[in-house]
mmCIF file of C-alpha atoms in Angstrom:
data_model
loop_
_atom_site.group_PDB
_atom_site.id
_atom_site.type_symbol
_atom_site.label_atom_id
_atom_site.label_comp_id
_atom_site.label_asym_id
_atom_site.label_seq_id
_atom_site.Cartn_x
_atom_site.Cartn_y
_atom_site.Cartn_z
ATOM 1 C CA MET Q 1 57.964 77.080 -99.881
ATOM 2 C CA SER Q 2 57.723 80.834 -99.654
ATOM 3 C CA TYR Q 3 60.388 83.092 -98.268
ATOM 4 C CA SER Q 4 59.842 86.378 -96.497
ATOM 5 C CA VAL Q 5 62.317 89.125 -97.278
ATOM 6 C CA SER Q 6 62.169 92.202 -95.087
ATOM 7 C CA LEU Q 7 63.836 95.467 -96.047
ATOM 8 C CA SER Q 8 63.599 98.527 -93.833
ATOM 9 C CA SER Q 9 65.484 101.577 -95.030
ATOM 10 C CA PRO Q 10 65.229 105.298 -95.849
ATOM 11 C CA ILE Q 11 66.355 104.252 -99.330
ATOM 12 C CA HIS Q 12 64.215 101.875 -101.358
ATOM 13 C CA PHE Q 13 65.953 98.556 -101.902
ATOM 14 C CA HIS Q 14 64.014 97.053 -104.785
ATOM 15 C CA THR Q 15 63.316 93.377 -104.240
ATOM 16 C CA ASN Q 16 62.746 92.997 -107.968
ATOM 17 C CA SER Q 17 65.293 95.478 -109.266
ATOM 18 C CA ARG Q 18 67.096 95.189 -112.555
ATOM 19 C CA PHE Q 19 70.019 93.655 -110.677
ATOM 20 C CA PHE Q 20 68.024 90.647 -109.505
ATOM 21 C CA SER Q 21 68.282 88.954 -112.877
ATOM 22 C CA THR Q 22 71.923 89.906 -113.330
ATOM 23 C CA PHE Q 23 73.831 89.466 -110.111
ATOM 24 C CA PRO Q 24 72.375 86.859 -107.711
ATOM 25 C CA PRO Q 25 73.690 83.270 -107.974
ATOM 26 C CA LYS Q 26 71.521 80.688 -109.667
ATOM 27 C CA LEU Q 27 69.249 78.847 -107.294
ATOM 28 C CA PRO Q 28 68.556 75.106 -107.631
ATOM 29 C CA ASN Q 29 65.563 74.145 -109.718
ATOM 30 C CA LYS Q 30 63.885 72.603 -106.719
ATOM 31 C CA LEU Q 31 63.578 75.997 -105.024
ATOM 32 C CA LYS Q 32 60.352 77.790 -105.724
ATOM 33 C CA THR Q 33 60.812 81.274 -104.343
ATOM 34 C CA THR Q 34 58.113 83.759 -103.530
ATOM 35 C CA VAL Q 35 59.471 87.066 -102.343
ATOM 36 C CA THR Q 36 57.272 89.364 -100.294
ATOM 37 C CA THR Q 37 57.942 92.604 -98.502
ATOM 38 C CA THR Q 38 56.702 91.973 -95.004
ATOM 39 C CA THR Q 39 58.359 92.486 -91.656
ATOM 40 C CA VAL Q 40 56.265 90.293 -89.412
ATOM 41 C CA ALA Q 41 56.554 86.714 -90.620
ATOM 42 C CA ALA Q 42 60.261 86.244 -90.891
ATOM 43 C CA ILE Q 43 61.981 84.094 -88.291
ATOM 44 C CA PRO Q 44 65.367 85.713 -87.597
ATOM 45 C CA PRO Q 45 67.952 83.436 -89.190
ATOM 46 C CA LEU Q 46 70.135 81.226 -87.098
ATOM 47 C CA SER Q 47 72.969 81.501 -89.604
ATOM 48 C CA THR Q 48 74.622 83.628 -86.937
ATOM 49 C CA ALA Q 49 74.369 80.793 -84.492
ATOM 50 C CA THR Q 50 77.196 78.384 -83.968
ATOM 51 C CA SER Q 51 76.981 75.959 -86.890
ATOM 52 C CA VAL Q 52 73.386 76.554 -87.959
ATOM 53 C CA THR Q 53 74.163 74.892 -91.272
ATOM 54 C CA ASP Q 54 74.339 71.582 -89.452
ATOM 55 C CA LEU Q 55 70.583 71.878 -88.873
ATOM 56 C CA SER Q 56 68.615 70.410 -91.744
ATOM 57 C CA VAL Q 57 65.569 72.473 -90.858
ATOM 58 C CA LEU Q 58 64.187 74.520 -87.967
ATOM 59 C CA ASP Q 59 61.120 72.610 -86.788
ATOM 60 C CA SER Q 60 57.771 74.111 -85.942
ATOM 61 C CA THR Q 61 58.204 73.395 -82.247
ATOM 62 C CA THR Q 62 60.995 75.931 -81.991
ATOM 63 C CA VAL Q 63 58.957 78.502 -83.882
ATOM 64 C CA ALA Q 64 55.946 77.850 -81.665
ATOM 65 C CA LEU Q 65 58.105 78.226 -78.595
ATOM 66 C CA ILE Q 66 59.128 81.723 -79.637
ATOM 67 C CA GLY Q 67 55.709 82.727 -80.935
ATOM 68 C CA GLY Q 68 53.822 81.277 -78.009
ATOM 69 C CA GLY Q 69 55.074 83.663 -75.364
ATOM 70 C CA SER Q 70 57.591 81.270 -73.823
ATOM 71 C CA VAL Q 71 60.511 83.688 -73.992
ATOM 72 C CA ALA Q 72 60.974 83.740 -70.218
ATOM 73 C CA ALA Q 73 61.024 79.958 -69.957
ATOM 74 C CA LEU Q 74 63.411 79.728 -72.869
ATOM 75 C CA ALA Q 75 65.701 82.320 -71.312
ATOM 76 C CA ALA Q 76 65.818 80.207 -68.159
ATOM 77 C CA VAL Q 77 66.879 77.165 -70.173
ATOM 78 C CA LEU Q 78 69.521 79.167 -71.967
ATOM 79 C CA SER Q 79 70.943 80.384 -68.685
ATOM 80 C CA PHE Q 80 72.195 76.853 -68.049
ATOM 81 C CA THR Q 81 74.166 76.702 -71.293
ATOM 82 C CA ASP Q 82 77.753 77.839 -71.550
ATOM 83 C CA PRO Q 83 78.584 78.706 -75.180
ATOM 84 C CA GLU Q 84 81.544 80.800 -74.036
ATOM 85 C CA ARG Q 85 83.229 77.697 -72.621
ATOM 86 C CA ARG Q 86 82.855 75.907 -75.936
ATOM 87 C CA ARG Q 87 84.173 78.992 -77.714
ATOM 88 C CA ARG Q 88 87.247 79.053 -75.475
ATOM 89 C CA LEU Q 89 87.878 75.402 -76.273
ATOM 90 C CA GLN Q 90 87.690 76.217 -79.984
ATOM 91 C CA ALA Q 91 90.343 78.903 -79.575
ATOM 92 C CA GLU Q 92 92.569 76.595 -77.540
ATOM 93 C CA GLU Q 93 92.390 73.901 -80.216
ATOM 94 C CA VAL Q 94 93.814 76.208 -82.879
ATOM 95 C CA GLY Q 95 96.184 78.014 -80.516
ATOM 96 C CA GLY Q 96 94.767 81.509 -80.772
ATOM 97 C CA GLY Q 97 91.805 83.861 -80.587
ATOM 98 C CA ASP Q 98 88.969 84.792 -82.880
ATOM 99 C CA LYS Q 99 91.130 85.400 -85.936
ATOM 100 C CA GLU Q 100 92.822 82.005 -85.721
ATOM 101 C CA VAL Q 101 89.482 80.266 -85.198
ATOM 102 C CA VAL Q 102 88.045 82.005 -88.285
ATOM 103 C CA ARG Q 103 91.094 81.215 -90.417
ATOM 104 C CA ASN Q 104 91.107 77.560 -89.381
ATOM 105 C CA TYR Q 105 87.371 77.131 -89.884
ATOM 106 C CA PHE Q 106 87.200 78.699 -93.347
ATOM 107 C CA ASN Q 107 90.225 76.762 -94.537
ATOM 108 C CA ASN Q 108 88.688 73.453 -93.509
ATOM 109 C CA SER Q 109 85.107 72.337 -92.817
ATOM 110 C CA GLY Q 110 83.732 75.859 -93.093
ATOM 111 C CA PHE Q 111 85.092 76.236 -96.603
ATOM 112 C CA GLN Q 112 83.230 73.184 -97.863
ATOM 113 C CA ARG Q 113 80.016 74.266 -96.148
ATOM 114 C CA TRP Q 114 80.050 77.875 -97.348
ATOM 115 C CA LYS Q 115 81.293 76.992 -100.823
ATOM 116 C CA LYS Q 116 78.047 75.041 -101.211
ATOM 117 C CA ILE Q 117 75.939 77.854 -99.785
ATOM 118 C CA TYR Q 118 77.532 80.503 -102.020
ATOM 119 C CA GLY Q 119 77.527 78.221 -105.065
ATOM 120 C CA GLU Q 120 74.895 76.720 -107.341
ATOM 121 C CA THR Q 121 74.853 73.094 -106.216
ATOM 122 C CA ASP Q 122 71.592 71.363 -105.355
ATOM 123 C CA ASP Q 123 73.381 69.624 -102.470
ATOM 124 C CA VAL Q 124 72.109 71.994 -99.776
ATOM 125 C CA ASN Q 125 69.452 71.680 -97.116
ATOM 126 C CA LYS Q 126 66.534 74.062 -96.622
ATOM 127 C CA VAL Q 127 68.378 76.261 -94.157
ATOM 128 C CA GLN Q 128 71.452 76.561 -96.379
ATOM 129 C CA LEU Q 129 69.265 77.320 -99.372
ATOM 130 C CA ASP Q 130 67.541 80.107 -97.473
ATOM 131 C CA ILE Q 131 70.871 81.580 -96.346
ATOM 132 C CA ARG Q 132 71.991 81.524 -99.988
ATOM 133 C CA LEU Q 133 68.925 83.561 -100.897
ATOM 134 C CA GLY Q 134 69.554 86.055 -98.100
ATOM 135 C CA HIS Q 135 73.198 86.536 -99.002
ATOM 136 C CA SER Q 136 72.336 86.996 -102.687
ATOM 137 C CA LYS Q 137 69.856 89.715 -101.696
ATOM 138 C CA THR Q 138 72.620 91.466 -99.758
ATOM 139 C CA VAL Q 139 74.907 91.364 -102.810
ATOM 140 C CA GLU Q 140 72.070 92.575 -105.011
ATOM 141 C CA ASN Q 141 71.379 95.560 -102.784
ATOM 142 C CA VAL Q 142 75.059 96.476 -102.527
ATOM 143 C CA MET Q 143 75.295 96.464 -106.313
ATOM 144 C CA LYS Q 144 72.247 98.707 -106.485
ATOM 145 C CA MET Q 145 73.734 101.095 -103.926
ATOM 146 C CA LEU Q 146 76.901 101.363 -105.990
ATOM 147 C CA THR Q 147 75.407 101.605 -109.471
ATOM 148 C CA ASP Q 148 72.697 104.076 -108.461
ATOM 149 C CA ASP Q 149 75.445 106.674 -108.122
ATOM 150 C CA GLY Q 150 76.702 106.106 -111.655
ATOM 151 C CA SER Q 151 78.922 103.838 -113.704
ATOM 152 C CA LEU Q 152 81.461 101.666 -111.894
ATOM 153 C CA ASN Q 153 83.806 101.666 -114.867
ATOM 154 C CA GLY Q 154 87.303 102.324 -113.511
ATOM 155 C CA VAL Q 155 86.114 102.786 -109.913
ATOM 156 C CA THR Q 156 88.489 101.177 -107.391
ATOM 157 C CA VAL Q 157 86.793 98.881 -104.896
ATOM 158 C CA CYS Q 158 88.215 96.888 -101.987
ATOM 159 C CA ASP Q 159 86.163 93.784 -101.241
ATOM 160 C CA ALA Q 160 87.317 92.912 -97.717
ATOM 161 C CA GLY Q 161 86.344 89.355 -96.841
ATOM 162 C CA CYS Q 162 85.516 88.372 -100.413
ATOM 163 C CA GLY Q 163 84.688 84.722 -99.773
ATOM 164 C CA THR Q 164 84.200 82.914 -103.070
ATOM 165 C CA GLY Q 165 83.858 86.141 -105.056
ATOM 166 C CA CYS Q 166 80.080 86.616 -104.862
ATOM 167 C CA LEU Q 167 80.496 90.405 -104.908
ATOM 168 C CA SER Q 168 83.928 90.800 -106.528
ATOM 169 C CA ILE Q 169 82.881 89.137 -109.763
ATOM 170 C CA PRO Q 170 79.705 91.220 -110.340
ATOM 171 C CA LEU Q 171 81.749 94.346 -109.561
ATOM 172 C CA ALA Q 172 84.328 93.389 -112.170
ATOM 173 C CA LYS Q 173 81.573 92.741 -114.709
ATOM 174 C CA GLU Q 174 80.447 96.336 -114.179
ATOM 175 C CA GLY Q 175 83.950 97.603 -114.925
ATOM 176 C CA ALA Q 176 85.204 98.197 -111.388
ATOM 177 C CA VAL Q 177 88.865 97.682 -110.533
ATOM 178 C CA VAL Q 178 88.574 95.252 -107.649
ATOM 179 C CA SER Q 179 91.066 94.333 -104.941
ATOM 180 C CA ALA Q 180 89.628 91.342 -103.084
ATOM 181 C CA SER Q 181 90.924 89.596 -100.004
ATOM 182 C CA ASP Q 182 89.967 86.931 -97.508
ATOM 183 C CA ILE Q 183 91.548 85.412 -94.429
ATOM 184 C CA SER Q 184 91.019 81.958 -95.950
ATOM 185 C CA ALA Q 185 93.428 80.731 -98.633
ATOM 186 C CA ALA Q 186 90.824 78.148 -99.666
ATOM 187 C CA MET Q 187 88.213 80.856 -100.218
ATOM 188 C CA VAL Q 188 90.627 82.981 -102.251
ATOM 189 C CA ALA Q 189 91.556 80.017 -104.448
ATOM 190 C CA GLU Q 190 87.874 79.322 -105.117
ATOM 191 C CA ALA Q 191 87.213 83.002 -105.877
ATOM 192 C CA GLU Q 192 90.066 83.046 -108.404
ATOM 193 C CA LYS Q 193 88.665 79.902 -110.019
ATOM 194 C CA GLN Q 194 85.177 81.378 -110.266
ATOM 195 C CA ALA Q 195 86.531 84.640 -111.697
ATOM 196 C CA LYS Q 196 88.444 82.837 -114.442
ATOM 197 C CA GLU Q 197 85.315 80.922 -115.403
ATOM 198 C CA GLN Q 198 82.928 83.881 -115.336
ATOM 199 C CA LEU Q 199 84.985 86.873 -116.469
ATOM 200 C CA THR Q 200 85.450 86.010 -120.094
ATOM 201 C CA ALA Q 201 84.940 88.108 -123.179
ATOM 202 C CA GLY Q 202 81.994 87.320 -125.417
ATOM 203 C CA ASN Q 203 80.895 88.401 -128.880
ATOM 204 C CA GLY Q 204 84.065 90.368 -129.462
ATOM 205 C CA ASP Q 205 83.746 92.329 -126.227
ATOM 206 C CA ILE Q 206 86.733 93.131 -124.065
ATOM 207 C CA ALA Q 207 86.929 90.857 -121.031
ATOM 208 C CA PRO Q 208 86.450 92.571 -117.657
ATOM 209 C CA VAL Q 209 89.540 93.183 -115.539
ATOM 210 C CA THR Q 210 89.971 90.213 -113.220
ATOM 211 C CA PRO Q 211 89.984 91.187 -109.534
ATOM 212 C CA LYS Q 212 93.281 90.994 -107.695
ATOM 213 C CA PHE Q 213 92.784 88.320 -105.042
ATOM 214 C CA GLU Q 214 94.952 88.101 -101.917
ATOM 215 C CA VAL Q 215 95.024 86.105 -98.701
ATOM 216 C CA LYS Q 216 94.884 88.791 -96.007
ATOM 217 C CA ASP Q 217 93.000 89.549 -92.812
ATOM 218 C CA LEU Q 218 91.255 92.897 -92.441
ATOM 219 C CA GLU Q 219 93.963 94.510 -90.333
ATOM 220 C CA SER Q 220 96.620 93.748 -92.977
ATOM 221 C CA LEU Q 221 94.835 95.545 -95.799
ATOM 222 C CA ASP Q 222 96.449 98.691 -97.168
ATOM 223 C CA GLY Q 223 96.070 101.126 -100.044
ATOM 224 C CA LYS Q 224 93.417 103.651 -100.968
ATOM 225 C CA TYR Q 225 90.147 102.901 -102.734
ATOM 226 C CA ASP Q 226 87.134 104.869 -103.848
ATOM 227 C CA THR Q 227 84.903 102.335 -102.099
ATOM 228 C CA VAL Q 228 85.501 99.686 -99.440
ATOM 229 C CA VAL Q 229 82.936 96.914 -98.899
ATOM 230 C CA CYS Q 230 82.923 94.393 -96.058
ATOM 231 C CA LEU Q 231 80.005 91.967 -96.005
ATOM 232 C CA ASP Q 232 79.120 89.464 -93.281
ATOM 233 C CA VAL Q 233 82.581 89.531 -91.674
ATOM 234 C CA LEU Q 234 82.030 91.455 -88.437
ATOM 235 C CA ILE Q 235 79.911 88.594 -87.111
ATOM 236 C CA HIS Q 236 83.145 86.742 -86.355
ATOM 237 C CA TYR Q 237 84.526 89.419 -84.029
ATOM 238 C CA PRO Q 238 83.390 91.064 -80.745
ATOM 239 C CA GLN Q 239 82.532 94.756 -80.716
ATOM 240 C CA ASN Q 240 85.878 95.943 -79.314
ATOM 241 C CA LYS Q 241 87.714 94.294 -82.207
ATOM 242 C CA ALA Q 242 85.047 95.308 -84.702
ATOM 243 C CA ASP Q 243 85.562 98.954 -83.723
ATOM 244 C CA GLY Q 244 89.206 98.775 -84.757
ATOM 245 C CA MET Q 245 88.362 96.961 -87.972
ATOM 246 C CA ILE Q 246 85.764 99.567 -88.901
ATOM 247 C CA ALA Q 247 88.268 102.352 -88.250
ATOM 248 C CA HIS Q 248 90.890 100.625 -90.391
ATOM 249 C CA LEU Q 249 88.466 99.989 -93.258
ATOM 250 C CA ALA Q 250 87.385 103.633 -93.156
ATOM 251 C CA SER Q 251 91.035 104.699 -93.448
ATOM 252 C CA LEU Q 252 91.267 102.795 -96.743
ATOM 253 C CA ALA Q 253 88.154 104.380 -98.273
ATOM 254 C CA GLU Q 254 88.095 107.774 -99.926
ATOM 255 C CA ASN Q 255 84.397 108.165 -100.658
ATOM 256 C CA ARG Q 256 82.307 105.302 -99.371
ATOM 257 C CA LEU Q 257 82.309 102.380 -96.914
ATOM 258 C CA ILE Q 258 79.630 99.687 -97.040
ATOM 259 C CA LEU Q 259 79.219 97.238 -94.165
ATOM 260 C CA SER Q 260 76.835 94.425 -93.358
ATOM 261 C CA PHE Q 261 76.513 92.861 -89.925
ATOM 262 C CA ALA Q 262 74.088 90.835 -87.829
ATOM 263 C CA PRO Q 263 72.152 93.387 -85.734
ATOM 264 C CA LYS Q 264 72.007 92.878 -81.990
ATOM 265 C CA THR Q 265 68.531 93.055 -80.510
ATOM 266 C CA PHE Q 266 67.014 91.103 -77.634
ATOM 267 C CA TYR Q 267 65.064 88.898 -80.042
ATOM 268 C CA TYR Q 268 67.948 88.173 -82.417
ATOM 269 C CA ASP Q 269 70.294 87.543 -79.502
ATOM 270 C CA LEU Q 270 67.830 85.055 -78.055
ATOM 271 C CA LEU Q 271 67.562 83.230 -81.368
ATOM 272 C CA LYS Q 272 71.345 83.075 -81.590
ATOM 273 C CA ARG Q 273 71.487 81.468 -78.162
ATOM 274 C CA ILE Q 274 68.947 78.872 -79.305
ATOM 275 C CA GLY Q 275 71.284 77.963 -82.130
ATOM 276 C CA GLU Q 276 74.109 77.553 -79.627
ATOM 277 C CA LEU Q 277 72.107 74.749 -78.019
ATOM 278 C CA PHE Q 278 72.621 72.777 -81.240
ATOM 279 C CA PRO Q 279 76.326 73.002 -82.104
ATOM 280 C CA GLY Q 280 76.188 69.906 -84.289
ATOM 281 C CA PRO Q 281 79.072 67.526 -84.983
ATOM 282 C CA SER Q 282 81.142 70.168 -86.787
ATOM 283 C CA LYS Q 283 82.336 73.216 -84.913
ATOM 284 C CA ALA Q 284 81.894 76.646 -86.437
ATOM 285 C CA THR Q 285 83.220 80.080 -85.613
ATOM 286 C CA ARG Q 286 82.067 82.237 -82.764
ATOM 287 C CA ALA Q 287 79.184 84.507 -83.682
ATOM 288 C CA TYR Q 288 78.808 88.098 -82.511
ATOM 289 C CA LEU Q 289 75.836 90.385 -83.031
ATOM 290 C CA HIS Q 290 76.428 94.135 -83.177
ATOM 291 C CA ALA Q 291 74.093 96.926 -82.121
ATOM 292 C CA GLU Q 292 73.616 99.387 -84.952
ATOM 293 C CA ALA Q 293 74.280 102.245 -82.540
ATOM 294 C CA ASP Q 294 77.695 100.768 -81.690
ATOM 295 C CA VAL Q 295 78.639 100.464 -85.355
ATOM 296 C CA GLU Q 296 77.475 104.018 -85.968
ATOM 297 C CA ARG Q 297 79.527 105.306 -83.030
ATOM 298 C CA ALA Q 298 82.613 103.531 -84.376
ATOM 299 C CA LEU Q 299 82.115 105.278 -87.708
ATOM 300 C CA ASN Q 300 81.473 108.667 -86.107
ATOM 301 C CA ARG Q 301 84.664 108.446 -84.068
ATOM 302 C CA VAL Q 302 86.735 108.329 -87.252
ATOM 303 C CA GLY Q 303 84.810 111.076 -89.019
ATOM 304 C CA TRP Q 304 82.259 109.056 -90.997
ATOM 305 C CA LYS Q 305 78.457 109.105 -90.992
ATOM 306 C CA ILE Q 306 75.813 106.668 -92.211
ATOM 307 C CA ARG Q 307 74.043 107.872 -95.345
ATOM 308 C CA LYS Q 308 71.904 104.842 -96.195
ATOM 309 C CA ARG Q 309 70.780 101.852 -94.191
ATOM 310 C CA GLY Q 310 68.606 98.815 -94.711
ATOM 311 C CA LEU Q 311 67.661 95.468 -93.185
ATOM 312 C CA ILE Q 312 67.670 92.254 -95.189
ATOM 313 C CA THR Q 313 66.038 89.143 -93.747
ATOM 314 C CA THR Q 314 64.869 85.742 -94.860
ATOM 315 C CA GLN Q 315 63.847 82.907 -92.558
ATOM 316 C CA PHE Q 316 67.414 82.051 -91.572
ATOM 317 C CA TYR Q 317 69.464 85.078 -92.586
ATOM 318 C CA PHE Q 318 69.439 88.642 -91.358
ATOM 319 C CA ALA Q 319 71.821 91.496 -92.003
ATOM 320 C CA ARG Q 320 71.885 95.222 -91.381
ATOM 321 C CA LEU Q 321 73.386 96.978 -94.400
ATOM 322 C CA VAL Q 322 74.834 100.486 -94.042
ATOM 323 C CA GLU Q 323 76.579 102.849 -96.410
ATOM 324 C CA ALA Q 324 78.855 105.427 -94.738
ATOM 325 C CA VAL Q 325 80.517 108.523 -96.187
ATOM 326 C CA PRO Q 326 82.960 111.095 -94.773
ATOM 327 C CA ALA Q 327 81.116 113.433 -92.394
#
């Protein structure tokens, strides 16, 4: 199977950069990956949909439906669905709003699902495997953004929403002083475990400084850092809450803020709604797409501007990646 990776940016994100062999997680032997740089063949990933990982594969009928000019008919079908009702029920079950839903999900079924996706196990389906590839490309490009400006030795970095440590650990290997946090205690425990296993000294070298891991939501973060990074977290929150989170993250950063989010376009929004037709037996978090212009306005309001931007897509994963600096 071949995978299509699309990158669109005023900076050149190298799909075969020197970081590809160093930072991305190992992929199962059964995956034969062919990476191309095309922007037409990729099907926008349904990882942003509610519980896409419950789908073993997206069949050709769905693809044909989109490609065959049936958007209007599909929109009519979607008009009869009510994902917001199901989302409200999710919140009621855990006794709170978006934050409580996210915390509950990633401490329970979501942790097991995403631990597999972020890990190296062969026990993943085709969709999960593709999402793993997309996320690893995001991490790779963030590392390239950071290291292109010089050594990370001694640079303080806040990894907000660290998950299982996919970014924190490569940062530490490059000498960065990392403060990592996640809303999920299960994710933080797994990140600490992975760091202990991977950040060891070899051949007489000095072991990298282990990241400081904490269980915290974004609004609870404090301190000052040279760089703040927040990857694939804003998808869990609507734009009005995301605006406040972006402002808070910017207040923690002295020189640079890097964000990734699922971009909101008519096409991507439609694909997300398709995914909501297939919630699967296990409930996931609510998914929110964000218009790049809205994210940029949120940054501008607090005195920041976007310096670099790019788009990373595979078949089932898509993310807009932006680097912002003080205006």
